[in-house]
Amino acid sequence: MQVLKTIKELQEVRKNITGTVGFVPTMGALHNGHISLIKQARNENDVVIVSIFVNPTQFLPGEDLDAYPRKDEADKKICQMCKVDYVFMPEISTMYGNEEILIKAPNKSYILEGKTRPGHFDGVLRVVLKLFNLTQATNAYFGKKDAQQLSLIMQMVKDLFLPINIIPCEIIREDDGLALSSRNIYLDATQRKDALLISKSLYMAGSLIASGERNIKAVENKLYSIMQTLDVEYVAIVDREFNELKIIEPKNTIILVVARFGNTRLLDNIWL
Ligand code: AMP
């Protein structure tokens, strides 16, 4: 496994790759969620590139950019164990200069996550486009955990004719249901226990729908009733392209929940 730091190193390496390239972009502090993406990339491609870059342009002022967990050495070991070929770990100054061409995410990037974090997805798409151009990957792997991000990246690929396949990957959870996240380490013991109500509410909503419920309000009420002790920021029921739904459409519904635990926001969702 080779660790690449500069654009030149990555471009040089890329020039000499002939087979398919699987790319997994991450912000590091790797956990089993990331590992499942990397394993899938390993199974499906000749060469695997993982990027580890805490991207400043997707953090708003006052967010946890400085506190975001950084575990470079442990991350490199994990990548090595997963038989990654190249880890790209650039500095901020390597990824950003004085560029004037920026990416503007569409209007639907200003709902849900984008309402609380306006501009967040501009930063996400900006860095992802740069990384796609550098890696020229065949396949790029993204978790369904960040469903709105995934949908916007698919939109960007479609609108800009980017020659890359986006592969959505299943959400990986702890045994008790909590969706894995690099930010889970911010939770204290009580918050960690309370957080289980999020996945529980999503599962219960899932079974309600499986038993025939199609009414959005009824499903939302179920979610809120299970999470009544939590500080729920939003519950949303949307289709795969993040349009609001009038009724539940099986195979085209995503239920999203964000709840706050102190300064920590936990996201989770279920695809039905
Ligand atoms: P991040 O390092 O948080 O930017 O995440 C990098 C990638 O890992 C993104 O595509 C995330 O959606 C994905 N990811 C994060 N947590 C999980 C999880 N629990 N299950 C599956 N994928 C995940």
mmCIF file of C-alpha atoms in Angstrom, residues 112-113 143-150 169-173 177-180 198-203 205-206 223 234-238 240 242 253-259 266-272:
data_model
loop_
_atom_site.group_PDB
_atom_site.id
_atom_site.type_symbol
_atom_site.label_atom_id
_atom_site.label_comp_id
_atom_site.label_asym_id
_atom_site.label_seq_id
_atom_site.Cartn_x
_atom_site.Cartn_y
_atom_site.Cartn_z
ATOM 1 C CA LEU A 112 -33.091 18.926 5.464
ATOM 2 C CA GLU A 113 -29.316 18.725 6.080
ATOM 3 C CA GLY A 143 -22.934 5.037 2.171
ATOM 4 C CA LYS A 144 -26.718 5.298 2.196
ATOM 5 C CA LYS A 145 -26.195 6.662 5.709
ATOM 6 C CA ASP A 146 -25.627 10.085 4.124
ATOM 7 C CA ALA A 147 -28.632 9.714 1.857
ATOM 8 C CA GLN A 148 -28.987 13.345 0.798
ATOM 9 C CA GLN A 149 -25.277 13.535 -0.013
ATOM 10 C CA LEU A 150 -25.554 10.361 -2.084
ATOM 11 C CA CYS A 169 -23.725 0.939 0.049
ATOM 12 C CA GLU A 170 -25.856 -0.323 2.930
ATOM 13 C CA ILE A 171 -25.785 1.354 6.362
ATOM 14 C CA ILE A 172 -23.596 -0.493 8.848
ATOM 15 C CA ARG A 173 -24.839 -0.514 12.455
ATOM 16 C CA GLY A 177 -28.903 -0.789 15.901
ATOM 17 C CA LEU A 178 -26.998 2.500 16.248
ATOM 18 C CA ALA A 179 -25.724 3.553 12.827
ATOM 19 C CA LEU A 180 -21.935 3.805 12.870
ATOM 20 C CA ILE A 198 -33.530 6.605 16.512
ATOM 21 C CA SER A 199 -32.985 3.227 14.839
ATOM 22 C CA LYS A 200 -35.816 1.762 16.887
ATOM 23 C CA SER A 201 -38.242 4.390 15.541
ATOM 24 C CA LEU A 202 -37.074 3.728 11.967
ATOM 25 C CA TYR A 203 -37.539 -0.028 12.357
ATOM 26 C CA ALA A 205 -41.942 2.815 11.003
ATOM 27 C CA GLY A 206 -40.640 0.145 8.616
ATOM 28 C CA LEU A 223 -41.550 8.063 14.720
ATOM 29 C CA TYR A 234 -36.313 16.658 11.754
ATOM 30 C CA VAL A 235 -38.185 13.658 10.510
ATOM 31 C CA ALA A 236 -38.645 13.555 6.755
ATOM 32 C CA ILE A 237 -40.241 11.114 4.364
ATOM 33 C CA VAL A 238 -39.030 11.601 0.803
ATOM 34 C CA ARG A 240 -35.243 8.529 -3.741
ATOM 35 C CA PHE A 242 -35.546 13.797 -2.140
ATOM 36 C CA THR A 253 -39.325 5.894 0.105
ATOM 37 C CA ILE A 254 -36.561 7.070 2.416
ATOM 38 C CA ILE A 255 -37.380 7.983 6.008
ATOM 39 C CA LEU A 256 -34.788 10.287 7.537
ATOM 40 C CA VAL A 257 -34.237 11.268 11.136
ATOM 41 C CA VAL A 258 -31.841 13.729 12.720
ATOM 42 C CA ALA A 259 -31.685 14.078 16.499
ATOM 43 C CA LEU A 266 -26.964 12.003 14.680
ATOM 44 C CA LEU A 267 -28.354 11.117 11.255
ATOM 45 C CA ASP A 268 -30.058 7.902 10.363
ATOM 46 C CA ASN A 269 -32.440 6.663 7.718
ATOM 47 C CA ILE A 270 -34.162 3.659 6.294
ATOM 48 C CA TRP A 271 -34.832 2.901 2.608
ATOM 49 C CA LEU A 272 -38.182 1.261 1.995
#
